[in-house]
Amino acid sequence: MRKMVLLILSAAALTLAGCNGQSPTASPDATTPAGTKTAPAAGSTAPIPSQVEGTIKLQSPATLSDQAKLEISLLDVTAGATSAGQAVATKNISPATQFPVDFQLTFDPAQIKREDLYVVRAELVDGDRHYTMPIQAPVLTKGSAAKVSIELVAQQTPGELLLAKFNAEKADIGAMKITNGTKLEKTDSRSWQVFRKAGEIRMIRELVDYNEKSFTDSYYAYQDGKPWAAVQETKASRDGKATSTDRAGWDESDTLVLKEHEAAGKTAELSAKDAQDLKDQAVAILSLATGGKNK
C-alpha cells in the first residue's frame, strides 16, 4: 500500500515538472521570422529643416563704412558642383556696420540632397577691404547641424599688398648697384641715387630742396622701365620731420590701388590727381637720371 502511494506521488511530480518546463509562447509576427531584426519604420530619418541660422562676427573690431555689404549664402559644394558652389539660398545685408549679426536662410527642403555637402558662406566687402571665412561652416547633411557660428577675418587690400611688395624691394636696395647724380636749377636743387639689380633699374631715391621753402624725399619703384609705386615725404627742411607722406601704386593693369595721404597722424585717400603727379615725377627723374634712356 505504501509503495502504491509513492508511485502515484512520483507520477504526479513528473507530470507537474513537464508542464513547468514548457517555454511560454508569445504570439509570433506572421511576417517577421524568429531571430531577425525588424527594419526601421519608414520615415524614421530626421526631416531636413527649411531654415539654417547662425551668428556672424568679426575676428577683430573694425570701423565699417555705410558702403559695407554682407552676403550670406547656403551652397552645395559637393565635388562636381561649380567651383564657387551652387547657391540654394542667399541673403544680402547693406549697410552691414554692426557686428555680430544674427541671420536666417530659408529654403525648400526638397532642394537638399542628403548625400551632398552643404556649407554657409559669408563675405563682407567694405570698399577695397574684404572679410572672409578662414574655415568652412558645413550644415544640414553628413551629421552637421542647421546652426553655425562664423568668424570673418580681414584680408589685405590690393593697396596693402602692393605696399608690402614696395617695402620688401626698398629693404633690398643695399645689395643693389648704385649710381648717383645731381642737378641745380633756379627753383630747386636735386640729387638722386639709382638702384639696379641684374642690370635693371629697380628703384630711384630723389631728394629735392625747393630753395629752403620745402624739401621732399621720394622713393620710386620701377618694373620694365615703368613706375609701379612711389612714396614721398614732404618736410620743412632736409633735417626736419615729415609733415606729410603720400603713397601711390599701380597694379599690372595700371589701376591705382595704393592711394594714401598721411598727415597729422591721420590717413586719408590720396586723390587720383596727386597720384598721377607722383607718377609723372617718377617718369621725369627716370629720364633725367638715365639721360633719356630709361634704363
CSV table of C-alpha atoms in Angstrom, one decimal:
chain,number,residue,atom,x,y,z
A,1,MET,CA,0.0,0.0,0.0
A,2,ARG,CA,2.8,2.4,0.9
A,3,LYS,CA,4.6,1.5,-2.4
A,4,MET,CA,1.5,2.3,-4.4
A,5,VAL,CA,1.2,5.8,-2.7
A,6,LEU,CA,4.8,6.6,-3.5
A,7,LEU,CA,4.4,5.6,-7.1
A,8,ILE,CA,1.3,7.8,-7.5
A,9,LEU,CA,3.1,10.8,-6.0
A,10,SER,CA,6.1,10.3,-8.2
A,11,ALA,CA,4.0,10.2,-11.3
A,12,ALA,CA,2.2,13.4,-10.3
A,13,ALA,CA,5.6,15.1,-9.7
A,14,LEU,CA,6.8,14.2,-13.1
A,15,THR,CA,3.7,15.5,-14.8
A,16,LEU,CA,4.0,18.9,-13.0
A,17,ALA,CA,7.7,19.1,-13.9
A,18,GLY,CA,6.9,18.6,-17.5
A,19,CYS,CA,4.2,21.3,-17.5
A,20,ASN,CA,6.5,23.8,-15.7
A,21,GLY,CA,9.4,23.2,-18.2
A,22,GLN,CA,7.5,24.5,-21.2
A,23,SER,CA,8.6,27.9,-22.5
A,24,PRO,CA,5.8,30.5,-22.6
A,25,THR,CA,4.7,31.1,-26.2
A,26,ALA,CA,4.4,34.6,-27.5
A,27,SER,CA,2.2,35.5,-30.4
A,28,PRO,CA,4.6,35.4,-33.3
A,29,ASP,CA,4.5,38.1,-36.0
A,30,ALA,CA,3.4,36.3,-39.1
A,31,THR,CA,5.6,38.5,-41.3
A,32,THR,CA,8.8,38.5,-39.1
A,33,PRO,CA,10.7,35.2,-38.9
A,34,ALA,CA,12.1,34.4,-35.4
A,35,GLY,CA,15.6,35.6,-34.9
A,36,THR,CA,15.5,38.5,-37.4
A,37,LYS,CA,15.6,42.3,-36.6
A,38,THR,CA,12.6,44.4,-37.6
A,39,ALA,CA,13.6,47.1,-40.1
A,40,PRO,CA,13.2,50.8,-39.0
A,41,ALA,CA,9.8,52.1,-39.8
A,42,ALA,CA,9.6,54.2,-42.9
A,43,GLY,CA,10.1,57.9,-42.3
A,44,SER,CA,12.3,57.5,-39.2
A,45,THR,CA,15.1,59.6,-40.7
A,46,ALA,CA,15.1,63.1,-39.3
A,47,PRO,CA,13.4,65.5,-41.8
A,48,ILE,CA,15.5,68.2,-43.5
A,49,PRO,CA,14.7,71.6,-41.9
A,50,SER,CA,13.6,74.5,-44.0
A,51,GLN,CA,16.0,77.0,-42.5
A,52,VAL,CA,19.6,77.4,-41.4
A,53,GLU,CA,20.6,80.1,-38.9
A,54,GLY,CA,23.6,81.4,-37.1
A,55,THR,CA,25.8,84.3,-35.9
A,56,ILE,CA,28.5,86.2,-37.8
A,57,LYS,CA,31.2,88.1,-36.0
A,58,LEU,CA,34.5,89.8,-36.9
A,59,GLN,CA,37.8,88.4,-35.6
A,60,SER,CA,39.0,91.9,-34.8
A,61,PRO,CA,36.9,95.0,-34.2
A,62,ALA,CA,36.6,97.3,-37.3
A,63,THR,CA,35.1,100.6,-38.1
A,64,LEU,CA,32.9,100.0,-41.2
A,65,SER,CA,31.5,102.5,-43.7
A,66,ASP,CA,27.9,102.8,-44.9
A,67,GLN,CA,29.1,101.0,-48.0
A,68,ALA,CA,29.8,97.8,-46.2
A,69,LYS,CA,27.9,94.8,-47.7
A,70,LEU,CA,27.5,91.4,-46.2
A,71,GLU,CA,26.5,88.4,-48.4
A,72,ILE,CA,25.4,85.1,-46.8
A,73,SER,CA,24.8,82.0,-48.9
A,74,LEU,CA,23.8,78.4,-48.4
A,75,LEU,CA,25.8,76.5,-51.0
A,76,ASP,CA,26.0,72.9,-52.3
A,77,VAL,CA,29.8,72.4,-52.6
A,78,THR,CA,29.7,68.7,-53.5
A,79,ALA,CA,32.5,67.6,-55.8
A,80,GLY,CA,31.3,68.2,-59.3
A,81,ALA,CA,29.4,71.3,-58.5
A,82,THR,CA,30.6,74.7,-59.7
A,83,SER,CA,33.9,75.9,-58.2
A,84,ALA,CA,32.0,78.6,-56.2
A,85,GLY,CA,29.3,76.1,-55.2
A,86,GLN,CA,25.7,76.0,-56.2
A,87,ALA,CA,23.6,78.5,-54.3
A,88,VAL,CA,20.5,77.2,-52.6
A,89,ALA,CA,19.6,80.4,-50.7
A,90,THR,CA,21.3,83.9,-50.5
A,91,LYS,CA,20.8,86.9,-48.3
A,92,ASN,CA,22.4,90.4,-48.5
A,93,ILE,CA,22.6,92.9,-45.7
A,94,SER,CA,23.5,96.5,-46.6
A,95,PRO,CA,24.8,98.5,-44.9
A,96,ALA,CA,26.4,96.0,-42.6
A,97,THR,CA,28.0,98.2,-40.0
A,98,GLN,CA,27.2,96.4,-36.7
A,99,PHE,CA,28.6,93.0,-35.6
A,100,PRO,CA,27.8,90.4,-34.5
A,101,VAL,CA,25.0,89.7,-37.0
A,102,ASP,CA,22.3,87.0,-36.5
A,103,PHE,CA,20.9,85.6,-39.7
A,104,GLN,CA,18.4,83.1,-41.1
A,105,LEU,CA,18.3,81.5,-44.5
A,106,THR,CA,15.1,79.8,-45.6
A,107,PHE,CA,14.7,77.3,-48.5
A,108,ASP,CA,12.7,74.4,-49.8
A,109,PRO,CA,13.9,71.2,-48.1
A,110,ALA,CA,13.1,69.3,-51.3
A,111,GLN,CA,16.2,71.0,-52.8
A,112,ILE,CA,18.5,69.4,-50.3
A,113,LYS,CA,20.1,66.0,-51.2
A,114,ARG,CA,21.2,64.0,-48.2
A,115,GLU,CA,24.3,62.7,-50.0
A,116,ASP,CA,25.6,66.2,-50.9
A,117,LEU,CA,27.7,68.6,-48.8
A,118,TYR,CA,26.3,72.0,-47.9
A,119,VAL,CA,28.0,75.0,-46.3
A,120,VAL,CA,27.1,78.5,-45.2
A,121,ARG,CA,29.5,81.0,-46.8
A,122,ALA,CA,29.7,84.7,-45.7
A,123,GLU,CA,31.8,87.6,-47.1
A,124,LEU,CA,31.9,91.2,-46.0
A,125,VAL,CA,33.1,93.9,-48.5
A,126,ASP,CA,33.8,97.4,-47.5
A,127,GLY,CA,35.5,99.3,-50.3
A,128,ASP,CA,38.8,97.6,-51.0
A,129,ARG,CA,38.6,95.6,-47.8
A,130,HIS,CA,37.3,92.0,-47.9
A,131,TYR,CA,36.4,89.9,-44.8
A,132,THR,CA,36.3,86.2,-45.4
A,133,MET,CA,36.0,82.9,-43.6
A,134,PRO,CA,39.2,81.0,-42.7
A,135,ILE,CA,37.3,77.7,-42.4
A,136,GLN,CA,34.1,76.3,-43.9
A,137,ALA,CA,30.8,76.0,-42.0
A,138,PRO,CA,29.1,72.8,-43.0
A,139,VAL,CA,25.3,72.4,-42.3
A,140,LEU,CA,22.3,70.1,-42.8
A,141,THR,CA,23.9,66.8,-44.1
A,142,LYS,CA,26.6,64.4,-43.0
A,143,GLY,CA,25.9,64.9,-39.4
A,144,SER,CA,26.0,68.7,-39.5
A,145,ALA,CA,23.5,70.9,-37.6
A,146,ALA,CA,21.4,73.7,-39.0
A,147,LYS,CA,23.0,76.3,-36.9
A,148,VAL,CA,26.5,77.8,-37.3
A,149,SER,CA,28.8,80.4,-35.7
A,150,ILE,CA,31.0,82.2,-38.3
A,151,GLU,CA,34.1,84.4,-37.8
A,152,LEU,CA,35.2,86.7,-40.6
A,153,VAL,CA,38.9,87.7,-41.0
A,154,ALA,CA,40.1,90.9,-42.7
A,155,GLN,CA,42.2,90.3,-45.8
A,156,GLN,CA,44.9,92.6,-47.0
A,157,THR,CA,43.7,95.1,-49.6
A,158,PRO,CA,45.4,95.3,-53.0
A,159,GLY,CA,47.0,98.5,-51.9
A,160,GLU,CA,48.4,96.9,-48.7
A,161,LEU,CA,49.8,94.0,-50.7
A,162,LEU,CA,51.4,96.4,-53.1
A,163,LEU,CA,52.9,98.5,-50.3
A,164,ALA,CA,54.3,95.3,-48.7
A,165,LYS,CA,56.0,94.5,-52.0
A,166,PHE,CA,57.4,98.0,-52.3
A,167,ASN,CA,58.8,97.9,-48.7
A,168,ALA,CA,60.4,94.5,-49.5
A,169,GLU,CA,62.0,96.0,-52.6
A,170,LYS,CA,63.2,99.0,-50.7
A,171,ALA,CA,64.8,96.8,-48.0
A,172,ASP,CA,66.8,95.1,-50.7
A,173,ILE,CA,68.4,98.2,-52.2
A,174,GLY,CA,71.5,97.8,-50.1
A,175,ALA,CA,72.5,94.8,-52.2
A,176,MET,CA,71.9,96.6,-55.5
A,177,LYS,CA,74.3,98.5,-57.7
A,178,ILE,CA,74.1,102.3,-57.0
A,179,THR,CA,74.8,105.3,-59.3
A,180,ASN,CA,74.4,109.0,-58.3
A,181,GLY,CA,73.6,112.3,-59.9
A,182,THR,CA,72.8,115.9,-59.1
A,183,LYS,CA,71.2,118.9,-60.8
A,184,LEU,CA,70.9,122.6,-59.8
A,185,GLU,CA,68.1,124.8,-61.1
A,186,LYS,CA,66.7,128.2,-60.2
A,187,THR,CA,63.7,126.9,-58.3
A,188,ASP,CA,65.3,123.8,-56.7
A,189,SER,CA,68.3,121.6,-56.3
A,190,ARG,CA,68.1,117.8,-56.5
A,191,SER,CA,70.1,114.7,-56.1
A,192,TRP,CA,69.4,111.1,-56.8
A,193,GLN,CA,70.5,107.5,-56.4
A,194,VAL,CA,69.7,104.9,-58.9
A,195,PHE,CA,69.5,101.3,-57.7
A,196,ARG,CA,70.0,98.5,-60.3
A,197,LYS,CA,69.6,94.7,-60.0
A,198,ALA,CA,70.7,92.4,-62.8
A,199,GLY,CA,71.2,95.5,-64.9
A,200,GLU,CA,67.6,96.7,-64.4
A,201,ILE,CA,66.6,99.8,-62.6
A,202,ARG,CA,64.5,98.8,-59.7
A,203,MET,CA,64.3,102.0,-57.6
A,204,ILE,CA,65.3,105.6,-57.6
A,205,ARG,CA,65.6,107.8,-54.5
A,206,GLU,CA,65.3,111.6,-55.2
A,207,LEU,CA,66.0,114.4,-52.8
A,208,VAL,CA,64.7,117.9,-53.8
A,209,ASP,CA,65.3,121.1,-51.9
A,210,TYR,CA,62.9,123.8,-53.1
A,211,ASN,CA,65.2,126.7,-52.1
A,212,GLU,CA,64.7,126.1,-48.4
A,213,LYS,CA,60.9,126.5,-48.7
A,214,SER,CA,60.3,122.8,-48.5
A,215,PHE,CA,62.0,119.5,-49.0
A,216,THR,CA,60.9,116.2,-50.5
A,217,ASP,CA,62.4,112.7,-50.0
A,218,SER,CA,61.0,110.3,-52.6
A,219,TYR,CA,61.4,106.6,-53.5
A,220,TYR,CA,60.2,105.5,-56.9
A,221,ALA,CA,59.9,101.8,-57.8
A,222,TYR,CA,60.1,100.5,-61.4
A,223,GLN,CA,59.4,97.4,-63.4
A,224,ASP,CA,60.3,97.1,-67.1
A,225,GLY,CA,61.1,100.8,-67.2
A,226,LYS,CA,57.7,101.9,-65.8
A,227,PRO,CA,56.9,103.2,-62.3
A,228,TRP,CA,54.7,100.9,-60.2
A,229,ALA,CA,55.0,102.6,-56.8
A,230,ALA,CA,56.0,105.9,-55.3
A,231,VAL,CA,56.4,107.1,-51.7
A,232,GLN,CA,57.1,110.8,-51.0
A,233,GLU,CA,57.8,112.5,-47.7
A,234,THR,CA,57.4,116.3,-47.5
A,235,LYS,CA,59.4,118.2,-44.9
A,236,ALA,CA,60.1,121.8,-44.0
A,237,SER,CA,63.8,121.2,-44.4
A,238,ARG,CA,66.2,118.4,-45.1
A,239,ASP,CA,66.6,117.5,-41.4
A,240,GLY,CA,63.0,118.2,-40.4
A,241,LYS,CA,60.4,115.6,-39.7
A,242,ALA,CA,57.9,114.6,-42.4
A,243,THR,CA,54.8,116.8,-42.3
A,244,SER,CA,53.0,114.5,-44.8
A,245,THR,CA,53.6,111.3,-46.7
A,246,ASP,CA,52.0,110.3,-50.0
A,247,ARG,CA,51.9,106.7,-51.2
A,248,ALA,CA,50.7,105.6,-54.7
A,249,GLY,CA,50.9,102.3,-56.5
A,250,TRP,CA,49.5,100.7,-59.6
A,251,ASP,CA,48.8,97.1,-60.4
A,252,GLU,CA,49.6,95.1,-63.5
A,253,SER,CA,46.7,96.7,-65.3
A,254,ASP,CA,47.9,100.2,-64.4
A,255,THR,CA,45.0,100.6,-62.0
A,256,LEU,CA,45.7,102.8,-59.0
A,257,VAL,CA,45.3,100.5,-55.9
A,258,LEU,CA,47.6,102.2,-53.4
A,259,LYS,CA,46.4,105.8,-52.6
A,260,GLU,CA,47.3,107.1,-49.2
A,261,HIS,CA,47.9,110.6,-47.9
A,262,GLU,CA,49.1,110.7,-44.3
A,263,ALA,CA,49.4,113.9,-42.3
A,264,ALA,CA,49.0,114.9,-38.6
A,265,GLY,CA,48.7,111.3,-37.6
A,266,LYS,CA,45.7,110.6,-39.9
A,267,THR,CA,45.5,108.8,-43.2
A,268,ALA,CA,43.1,109.8,-46.0
A,269,GLU,CA,42.7,108.7,-49.6
A,270,LEU,CA,45.2,110.2,-52.0
A,271,SER,CA,43.5,111.9,-54.9
A,272,ALA,CA,43.9,110.5,-58.4
A,273,LYS,CA,45.4,113.8,-59.5
A,274,ASP,CA,48.1,113.7,-56.7
A,275,ALA,CA,48.8,110.1,-57.5
A,276,GLN,CA,49.3,111.0,-61.2
A,277,ASP,CA,51.6,113.8,-60.2
A,278,LEU,CA,53.8,111.2,-58.3
A,279,LYS,CA,53.8,109.0,-61.4
A,280,ASP,CA,54.9,111.9,-63.5
A,281,GLN,CA,57.7,112.8,-61.1
A,282,ALA,CA,58.8,109.1,-61.3
A,283,VAL,CA,58.9,109.2,-65.1
A,284,ALA,CA,60.8,112.6,-65.1
A,285,ILE,CA,63.5,111.5,-62.7
A,286,LEU,CA,64.0,108.2,-64.5
A,287,SER,CA,64.6,110.2,-67.7
A,288,LEU,CA,66.9,112.7,-66.0
A,289,ALA,CA,68.9,110.0,-64.2
A,290,THR,CA,69.4,107.9,-67.3
A,291,GLY,CA,69.9,110.7,-69.9
A,292,GLY,CA,66.6,109.8,-71.5
A,293,LYS,CA,67.4,106.1,-72.0
A,294,ASN,CA,65.2,104.9,-69.1
A,295,LYS,CA,67.5,102.1,-68.3
